[in-house]
Amino acid sequence: MRVAIAGGGIGGLVLARALAQRGIEADVYEQAGEHREIGAAVALSANGVRELERLGLADGLAQISMTPSSLCIRRGVDGALICREPIGEDDTYRTAFGAPFYGVHRVPLLKLLADGVDPGRMHLGHRVVDVGREGRLGFADGSDVSADVVVAADGVHSVLRRGLGFDNRAVFSATVGYRGLVPVNQLASLPEPTALQFWVGPGAHLLHYAIDGGTTINFLAVVRAGEWTGEGWMQACDPAESAQRFAGWHPAVCEMVGAVSTSARWALHAHVPLDRWHQGRVVLLGDAAHAMLPHQGQGANQTIEDAVALAVHLSVADADPESLDAAFTRYHRQRRARTTRVQAYSRRVVRLTHAGPEGFATRDRAFADVPAALAWIHGHDASAAAEAYVL
Ligand code: FAD
């Protein structure tokens, strides 16, 4: 079976490695000339890490990642703790969910993933501009390739998703995000800098965790916004804009959003769930299939789950159209319910974290037992689920 993967991001690279582990070689076509930073850092929960460890990446991942000491949810204005759960300071998280939780810079993560892909099959500088459901990819330089299976792993603005005529509607969440990387030594007021922390308050929240051995804090600040009128989903903006939105919050929050010298405003959208993820020989994966709001930190983790599940489904298929149709249908059936539920849960988290005074009691009750609330997400074993599905 010849597989061509459009997009060498997290999903495309994990799929290439998962397929190779099952004896299926795949070519990866990535538009960028090198693995660049998209989204600065990423939090990998046990459901994603478990799968990367199975691909032989446990040591490499541990070397480039940092485990947060705890998960804290604090009131944004005064920093009072709503809840605090250990993550890295003892074995509670790893024992409960079967793998560690990591914060990791994206560039070393992509390099780690790419290192295991046969260099002869990694095609950088290949921008896909056209796709055919018979298994054809057309590139910006006029060349094209054909394969038995084409995987659209080209992210939230997928050319393949649009090219195949899928419903491309994305719902604006009425929130925008500002993100940044700040040296920890500029954050004198930050309590427990090694923790993954949510600071929550009416109409806004800020999430951060440490990367690069604890020397850098990666943050995402999210505020309500009435509507989004921009062309794309990101606009450059004055860093003072986010500082103004968090004026009056705890000094640690003000220091963090005030420390960045350039800033961008990200419109946070989620795709409408699709009834099918394939057309002919082409199948969607990751953000191309189900872009979600980042409030659960699950976009990349669900993408990793998709990739290992798709590898299992393809490993029991033949290259003929009927067999592939059956494999893609099983993959979609297995993954759609879960990814749609995570999408919905991400929307719920922002409702809770942004609650006004009338919602504080509900919010605090909901966050009282975080491990129980996360169990169905972080405890999931996607490749075992796929194996059980194909039996
Ligand atoms: P991507 O990672 O976007 O990769 C797509 C790849 O395709 C890219 O390399 C791109 O260059 C390439 N490509 C695009 N178009 C073409 C083309 N035409 N031809 C060839 N190549 C192409 N998720 C988490 O799980 N945890 C987090 O903490 C987290 N934080 C986030 C913070 C921010 C600010 C954002 C924006 C997202 C965050 N996410 C997080 C979501 C996560 O980044 C995505 O869900 C994940 O990267 C999706 O993987 P993917 O492989 O589908 O797409």
Coordinates of N, CA and C in Angstrom, one line a residue, residues 89-276:
E89 N 4.8 16.0 40.9 CA 5.5 16.0 42.2 C 5.3 14.6 42.9
D90 N 4.4 13.8 42.4 CA 4.4 12.4 42.9 C 3.8 11.5 41.7
D91 N 3.5 10.3 42.0 CA 3.1 9.4 40.9 C 1.6 9.3 40.6
T92 N 0.9 10.2 41.3 CA -0.6 10.1 41.2 C -1.1 10.2 39.7
Y93 N -0.6 11.1 39.0 CA -1.1 11.3 37.6 C -0.7 10.1 36.7
R94 N 0.6 9.8 36.8 CA 1.1 8.7 36.0 C 0.4 7.3 36.3
T95 N 0.2 7.1 37.6 CA -0.4 5.9 38.0 C -1.9 5.9 37.5
A96 N -2.6 7.0 37.7 CA -4.0 7.1 37.3 C -4.2 6.9 35.8
F97 N -3.3 7.5 35.0 CA -3.5 7.5 33.5 C -2.5 6.7 32.7
G98 N -1.5 6.1 33.3 CA -0.6 5.2 32.6 C 0.5 5.8 31.8
A99 N 0.7 7.1 31.9 CA 1.8 7.8 31.2 C 1.9 9.2 31.8
P100 N 3.1 9.8 31.6 CA 3.2 11.2 32.2 C 2.5 12.3 31.4
F101 N 2.5 13.5 31.9 CA 2.0 14.7 31.3 C 3.2 15.6 31.0
Y102 N 3.3 16.1 29.8 CA 4.5 16.9 29.4 C 4.1 18.3 28.8
G103 N 4.9 19.3 29.1 CA 4.9 20.5 28.3 C 6.1 20.5 27.4
V104 N 6.0 20.8 26.2 CA 7.2 20.7 25.3 C 7.1 21.8 24.2
H105 N 8.3 22.3 23.9 CA 8.4 23.2 22.8 C 8.2 22.5 21.5
R106 N 7.4 23.1 20.5 CA 7.0 22.4 19.3 C 8.2 22.0 18.4
V107 N 9.2 22.9 18.3 CA 10.2 22.7 17.3 C 11.0 21.4 17.7
P108 N 11.5 21.2 18.9 CA 12.2 19.9 19.3 C 11.2 18.7 19.1
L109 N 9.9 18.9 19.4 CA 9.0 17.8 19.3 C 8.9 17.4 17.8
L110 N 8.7 18.4 16.9 CA 8.6 18.0 15.5 C 9.9 17.4 15.0
K111 N 11.1 17.9 15.5 CA 12.4 17.3 15.1 C 12.5 15.8 15.6
L112 N 12.0 15.6 16.8 CA 12.1 14.2 17.4 C 11.2 13.3 16.5
L113 N 10.0 13.8 16.2 CA 9.1 12.9 15.4 C 9.7 12.7 14.0
A114 N 10.3 13.7 13.4 CA 10.8 13.6 12.0 C 12.0 12.8 12.0
D115 N 12.8 12.7 13.0 CA 14.1 12.0 13.0 C 13.8 10.5 12.7
G116 N 12.7 10.0 13.0 CA 12.4 8.6 12.7 C 11.8 8.3 11.4
V117 N 11.6 9.4 10.6 CA 11.0 9.1 9.3 C 12.2 9.0 8.3
D118 N 12.1 8.0 7.4 CA 13.1 7.8 6.4 C 13.3 9.2 5.6
P119 N 14.5 9.7 5.6 CA 14.8 11.0 5.0 C 14.3 11.0 3.5
G120 N 14.4 9.9 2.8 CA 14.0 9.8 1.4 C 12.5 9.9 1.2
R121 N 11.8 9.8 2.3 CA 10.3 9.9 2.2 C 9.8 11.2 2.9
M122 N 10.7 12.0 3.3 CA 10.3 13.3 3.9 C 10.5 14.4 2.9
H123 N 9.5 15.0 2.4 CA 9.6 15.9 1.3 C 9.2 17.3 1.7
L124 N 10.2 18.1 2.2 CA 10.0 19.4 2.7 C 9.9 20.4 1.5
G125 N 9.3 21.5 1.7 CA 9.1 22.5 0.6 C 8.1 22.0 -0.5
H126 N 7.2 21.2 -0.1 CA 6.2 20.7 -1.1 C 4.8 21.2 -0.6
R127 N 4.3 22.2 -1.3 CA 3.0 22.8 -0.9 C 1.9 22.2 -1.8
V128 N 1.0 21.5 -1.2 CA -0.1 20.9 -1.9 C -1.1 22.0 -2.3
V129 N -1.5 22.1 -3.6 CA -2.5 23.1 -4.0 C -3.7 22.4 -4.6
D130 N -3.6 21.1 -4.8 CA -4.7 20.4 -5.5 C -4.8 19.0 -5.0
V131 N -6.0 18.4 -4.9 CA -6.2 17.0 -4.5 C -7.2 16.3 -5.4
G132 N -7.0 15.1 -5.7 CA -8.0 14.3 -6.4 C -8.5 13.1 -5.6
R133 N -9.8 12.8 -5.6 CA -10.3 11.7 -4.7 C -9.7 10.4 -5.1
E134 N -9.2 10.3 -6.4 CA -8.6 9.0 -6.8 C -7.2 8.8 -6.2
G135 N -6.8 9.7 -5.4 CA -5.5 9.5 -4.7 C -4.3 10.3 -5.3
R136 N -4.6 11.6 -5.7 CA -3.6 12.4 -6.3 C -3.4 13.7 -5.6
L137 N -2.1 14.1 -5.4 CA -1.8 15.4 -4.8 C -1.1 16.2 -5.9
G138 N -1.5 17.5 -6.0 CA -0.8 18.4 -7.0 C -0.1 19.4 -6.1
F139 N 1.2 19.8 -6.5 CA 2.0 20.7 -5.8 C 2.1 22.0 -6.5
A140 N 2.5 23.0 -5.7 CA 2.6 24.4 -6.2 C 3.6 24.5 -7.3
D141 N 4.6 23.6 -7.4 CA 5.6 23.7 -8.5 C 5.2 23.0 -9.8
G142 N 3.9 22.5 -9.8 CA 3.3 21.9 -11.0 C 3.5 20.4 -11.0
S143 N 4.2 19.8 -10.1 CA 4.4 18.3 -10.1 C 3.2 17.7 -9.3
D144 N 3.1 16.4 -9.5 CA 2.1 15.7 -8.7 C 2.5 14.3 -8.4
V145 N 1.8 13.7 -7.4 CA 2.1 12.2 -7.1 C 0.7 11.5 -6.9
S146 N 0.8 10.2 -7.1 CA -0.4 9.4 -6.8 C -0.1 8.4 -5.8
A147 N -1.1 8.0 -5.0 CA -0.9 6.9 -4.0 C -2.2 6.2 -3.8
D148 N -2.1 5.0 -3.1 CA -3.3 4.3 -2.8 C -4.2 5.0 -1.8
V149 N -3.5 5.6 -0.9 CA -4.1 6.4 0.2 C -3.5 7.8 0.3
V150 N -4.3 8.8 0.4 CA -3.8 10.1 0.6 C -4.4 10.6 1.9
V151 N -3.6 11.1 2.8 CA -4.1 11.5 4.1 C -3.9 13.0 4.2
A152 N -5.0 13.7 4.6 CA -5.0 15.2 4.7 C -4.7 15.4 6.2
A153 N -3.4 15.7 6.4 CA -2.9 16.1 7.8 C -2.4 17.5 7.7
D154 N -3.1 18.4 6.9 CA -2.6 19.7 6.6 C -3.3 20.8 7.5
G155 N -3.7 20.4 8.7 CA -4.1 21.4 9.7 C -5.4 22.0 9.5
V156 N -5.6 23.0 10.4 CA -6.9 23.7 10.5 C -7.4 24.4 9.2
H157 N -6.5 24.9 8.4 CA -6.9 25.5 7.2 C -6.7 24.6 6.0
S158 N -7.0 23.3 6.2 CA -6.7 22.3 5.2 C -7.1 22.6 3.8
V159 N -6.1 22.5 2.9 CA -6.4 22.7 1.4 C -7.2 21.5 0.9
L160 N -6.9 20.3 1.5 CA -7.5 19.1 1.0 C -9.0 19.0 1.4
R161 N -9.2 19.4 2.7 CA -10.6 19.4 3.1 C -11.5 20.3 2.2
R162 N -11.0 21.5 1.9 CA -11.7 22.4 1.0 C -11.8 21.8 -0.4
G163 N -10.6 21.3 -0.9 CA -10.6 20.8 -2.2 C -11.5 19.6 -2.5
L164 N -11.8 18.9 -1.4 CA -12.7 17.7 -1.6 C -14.2 18.1 -1.4
G165 N -14.4 19.4 -1.1 CA -15.8 19.9 -1.0 C -16.5 19.5 0.4
F166 N -15.6 19.2 1.4 CA -16.2 19.0 2.7 C -16.8 20.3 3.3
D167 N -17.8 20.2 4.1 CA -18.3 21.3 4.8 C -17.2 22.0 5.6
N168 N -16.9 23.2 5.2 CA -15.7 23.8 5.8 C -16.1 24.9 6.9
R169 N -17.3 24.8 7.3 CA -17.7 25.9 8.3 C -17.0 25.7 9.6
A170 N -16.6 26.8 10.2 CA -16.0 26.8 11.5 C -16.8 27.8 12.3
V171 N -17.0 27.5 13.5 CA -17.8 28.3 14.4 C -16.9 29.2 15.3
F172 N -17.1 30.5 15.2 CA -16.3 31.4 16.0 C -16.8 31.3 17.5
S173 N -15.8 31.1 18.4 CA -16.2 30.8 19.8 C -16.5 32.1 20.6
A174 N -16.5 33.2 19.9 CA -16.6 34.5 20.6 C -15.5 34.7 21.7
T175 N -14.4 34.1 21.4 CA -13.2 34.4 22.2 C -12.0 34.5 21.3
V176 N -11.0 35.3 21.8 CA -9.7 35.4 21.0 C -8.6 35.1 22.0
G177 N -7.5 34.6 21.5 CA -6.4 34.3 22.4 C -5.1 35.1 22.0
Y178 N -4.3 35.3 23.1 CA -3.0 35.9 22.9 C -2.0 34.9 23.5
R179 N -0.9 34.7 22.9 CA 0.0 33.7 23.4 C 1.4 34.3 23.5
G180 N 2.2 33.7 24.3 CA 3.6 34.3 24.4 C 4.5 33.3 25.2
L181 N 5.8 33.6 25.1 CA 6.8 32.9 25.8 C 7.6 33.9 26.6
V182 N 7.7 33.7 27.9 CA 8.3 34.7 28.8 C 9.4 34.0 29.7
P183 N 10.6 34.6 29.8 CA 11.6 34.0 30.7 C 11.0 34.0 32.1
V184 N 11.2 32.9 32.9 CA 10.6 32.8 34.2 C 11.2 33.9 35.1
N185 N 12.4 34.3 34.9 CA 13.0 35.3 35.8 C 12.4 36.7 35.7
Q186 N 11.5 36.9 34.7 CA 10.7 38.1 34.6 C 9.4 38.1 35.3
L187 N 9.2 37.0 36.0 CA 7.8 36.8 36.6 C 8.0 36.6 38.1
A188 N 8.4 37.7 38.8 CA 8.7 37.7 40.2 C 7.5 37.3 41.0
S189 N 6.3 37.7 40.6 CA 5.1 37.5 41.4 C 4.4 36.1 41.2
L190 N 5.0 35.3 40.3 CA 4.3 34.0 39.9 C 4.5 32.9 41.0
P191 N 3.4 32.5 41.6 CA 3.5 31.4 42.6 C 3.7 30.1 41.8
E192 N 4.4 29.2 42.3 CA 4.7 27.9 41.8 C 4.9 27.9 40.3
P193 N 6.1 28.4 39.8 CA 6.3 28.6 38.4 C 6.3 27.3 37.6
T194 N 6.5 26.1 38.3 CA 6.6 24.8 37.6 C 5.2 24.2 37.4
A195 N 4.2 24.9 37.9 CA 2.8 24.3 37.8 C 2.2 24.7 36.4
L196 N 1.2 23.9 36.0 CA 0.3 24.2 34.9 C -0.9 24.9 35.6
Q197 N -1.1 26.2 35.3 CA -2.1 26.9 36.0 C -3.1 27.6 35.1
F198 N -4.3 27.6 35.5 CA -5.4 28.4 35.0 C -5.7 29.5 35.9
W199 N -5.7 30.7 35.4 CA -6.2 31.9 36.2 C -7.5 32.3 35.6
V200 N -8.6 32.2 36.4 CA -9.9 32.4 35.8 C -10.7 33.6 36.4
G201 N -11.5 34.2 35.5 CA -12.3 35.4 36.0 C -13.3 35.7 35.0
P202 N -14.2 36.6 35.3 CA -15.3 36.9 34.4 C -14.8 37.3 33.0
G203 N -15.2 36.6 32.0 CA -14.9 37.0 30.6 C -13.5 36.7 30.1
A204 N -12.7 36.0 30.9 CA -11.3 35.8 30.5 C -10.6 34.7 31.3
H205 N -9.6 34.1 30.8 CA -8.7 33.2 31.6 C -7.3 33.2 31.0
L206 N -6.4 32.8 31.8 CA -5.0 32.7 31.3 C -4.5 31.3 31.7
L207 N -3.9 30.6 30.8 CA -3.3 29.3 31.1 C -1.8 29.3 30.8
H208 N -1.0 28.7 31.7 CA 0.4 28.7 31.4 C 1.1 27.5 32.0
Y209 N 2.2 27.1 31.4 CA 3.1 26.0 31.9 C 4.5 26.3 31.5
A210 N 5.4 25.6 32.2 CA 6.8 25.8 31.9 C 7.4 24.9 30.9
I211 N 8.3 25.4 30.1 CA 9.0 24.5 29.1 C 10.5 24.8 29.2
D212 N 11.3 24.2 28.4 CA 12.8 24.4 28.3 C 13.4 24.3 29.7
G213 N 13.1 23.2 30.4 CA 13.7 22.9 31.7 C 13.3 23.9 32.8
G214 N 12.1 24.5 32.6 CA 11.6 25.4 33.6 C 12.1 26.9 33.5
T215 N 12.8 27.2 32.4 CA 13.4 28.5 32.2 C 12.4 29.5 31.5
T216 N 11.4 28.9 30.8 CA 10.5 29.7 30.0 C 9.0 29.3 30.4
I217 N 8.2 30.3 30.4 CA 6.8 30.1 30.6 C 6.0 30.3 29.3
N218 N 5.2 29.3 28.9 CA 4.4 29.4 27.7 C 3.0 29.7 28.2
F219 N 2.4 30.8 27.6 CA 1.0 31.1 28.1 C 0.1 31.3 26.9
L220 N -1.2 31.1 27.2 CA -2.3 31.4 26.3 C -3.3 32.2 27.1
A221 N -3.6 33.4 26.8 CA -4.6 34.3 27.5 C -5.8 34.4 26.6
V222 N -7.0 34.1 27.1 CA -8.2 34.1 26.3 C -9.2 35.1 26.8
V223 N -9.7 35.9 25.9 CA -10.8 36.9 26.4 C -12.0 36.8 25.4
R224 N -13.1 37.2 25.9 CA -14.3 37.3 25.1 C -14.2 38.3 24.0
A225 N -14.8 38.1 22.9 CA -14.8 39.0 21.8 C -16.1 38.9 21.1
G226 N -16.8 40.0 20.8 CA -18.1 39.9 20.2 C -18.1 39.2 18.9
E227 N -17.3 39.6 18.0 CA -17.3 39.0 16.6 C -15.9 39.0 16.1
W228 N -15.7 38.3 15.0 CA -14.4 38.3 14.3 C -14.6 38.7 12.9
T229 N -14.0 39.8 12.5 CA -14.3 40.3 11.2 C -13.0 40.1 10.3
G230 N -11.9 39.6 10.9 CA -10.7 39.5 10.1 C -10.8 38.5 8.9
E231 N -9.9 38.6 8.0 CA -9.8 37.7 6.8 C -9.4 36.3 7.3
G232 N -8.2 36.3 7.9 CA -7.7 35.0 8.4 C -8.1 34.8 9.9
W233 N -7.4 33.9 10.6 CA -7.8 33.7 12.0 C -6.8 34.3 12.9
M234 N -5.8 35.1 12.4 CA -4.8 35.7 13.3 C -4.5 37.1 12.8
Q235 N -4.4 38.0 13.7 CA -4.0 39.4 13.3 C -3.0 39.9 14.3
A236 N -2.0 40.6 13.7 CA -1.0 41.3 14.6 C -1.7 42.3 15.5
C237 N -1.3 42.5 16.7 CA -1.9 43.5 17.5 C -0.9 44.1 18.5
D238 N -1.2 45.2 19.1 CA -0.3 45.8 20.1 C -0.3 45.0 21.4
P239 N 0.8 44.7 21.9 CA 0.8 43.9 23.2 C 0.0 44.6 24.3
A240 N -0.1 45.9 24.2 CA -0.8 46.6 25.2 C -2.3 46.2 25.3
E241 N -2.8 45.6 24.1 CA -4.2 45.2 24.1 C -4.5 44.1 25.1
S242 N -3.6 43.1 25.2 CA -3.9 42.0 26.2 C -3.6 42.5 27.6
A243 N -2.6 43.4 27.7 CA -2.3 43.9 29.1 C -3.6 44.7 29.6
Q244 N -4.2 45.4 28.7 CA -5.4 46.2 29.1 C -6.5 45.2 29.5
R245 N -6.7 44.1 28.8 CA -7.8 43.2 29.1 C -7.6 42.5 30.4
F246 N -6.3 42.5 30.9 CA -6.1 41.8 32.2 C -5.7 42.8 33.3
A247 N -5.9 44.1 33.1 CA -5.7 45.1 34.1 C -6.5 44.8 35.3
G248 N -5.8 44.9 36.5 CA -6.5 44.7 37.7 C -6.5 43.2 38.2
W249 N -5.9 42.3 37.3 CA -5.7 40.9 37.7 C -4.5 40.8 38.6
H250 N -4.3 39.6 39.1 CA -3.1 39.3 40.0 C -1.8 39.8 39.3
P251 N -0.8 40.3 40.1 CA 0.4 40.8 39.4 C 1.1 39.8 38.5
A252 N 1.0 38.5 38.9 CA 1.7 37.5 38.0 C 1.1 37.5 36.6
V253 N -0.2 37.6 36.5 CA -0.9 37.6 35.2 C -0.5 38.9 34.5
C254 N -0.5 40.0 35.2 CA -0.1 41.3 34.5 C 1.3 41.2 34.0
E255 N 2.2 40.7 34.9 CA 3.6 40.6 34.4 C 3.7 39.7 33.2
M256 N 3.0 38.6 33.1 CA 3.1 37.7 32.0 C 2.6 38.3 30.7
V257 N 1.4 38.8 30.7 CA 0.9 39.4 29.4 C 1.6 40.7 29.1
G258 N 2.2 41.4 30.1 CA 2.9 42.6 29.8 C 4.3 42.4 29.4
A259 N 4.8 41.1 29.4 CA 6.2 40.9 29.1 C 6.5 40.6 27.6
V260 N 5.5 40.4 26.8 CA 5.8 40.2 25.4 C 5.9 41.5 24.6
S261 N 6.8 41.5 23.7 CA 7.1 42.7 23.0 C 6.3 42.8 21.7
T262 N 5.9 41.6 21.1 CA 5.0 41.7 19.9 C 3.9 40.7 20.2
S263 N 2.8 40.9 19.7 CA 1.7 40.1 20.0 C 0.7 39.9 18.8
A264 N 0.0 38.8 18.8 CA -1.0 38.5 17.8 C -2.3 38.1 18.5
R265 N -3.4 38.4 17.8 CA -4.7 38.1 18.3 C -5.2 36.9 17.5
W266 N -5.5 35.8 18.2 CA -5.9 34.6 17.5 C -7.4 34.4 17.6
A267 N -8.1 34.3 16.5 CA -9.6 34.0 16.6 C -9.7 32.5 16.9
L268 N -10.4 32.1 17.9 CA -10.5 30.7 18.3 C -11.8 30.1 17.7
H269 N -11.6 29.2 16.8 CA -12.8 28.6 16.0 C -12.8 27.1 16.3
A270 N -13.9 26.5 16.1 CA -14.0 25.0 16.0 C -14.8 24.6 14.8
H271 N -14.3 23.5 14.2 CA -15.1 23.0 13.0 C -16.4 22.4 13.4
V272 N -17.3 22.4 12.5 CA -18.6 21.7 12.6 C -18.3 20.2 12.4
P273 N -18.7 19.3 13.3 CA -18.3 17.9 13.1 C -18.8 17.3 11.7
L274 N -18.0 16.5 11.1 CA -18.4 16.0 9.7 C -19.0 14.6 9.8
D275 N -19.9 14.3 8.9 CA -20.5 13.0 8.8 C -19.6 11.9 8.2
R276 N -18.6 12.4 7.5 CA -17.6 11.4 7.0 C -16.3 12.1 6.9

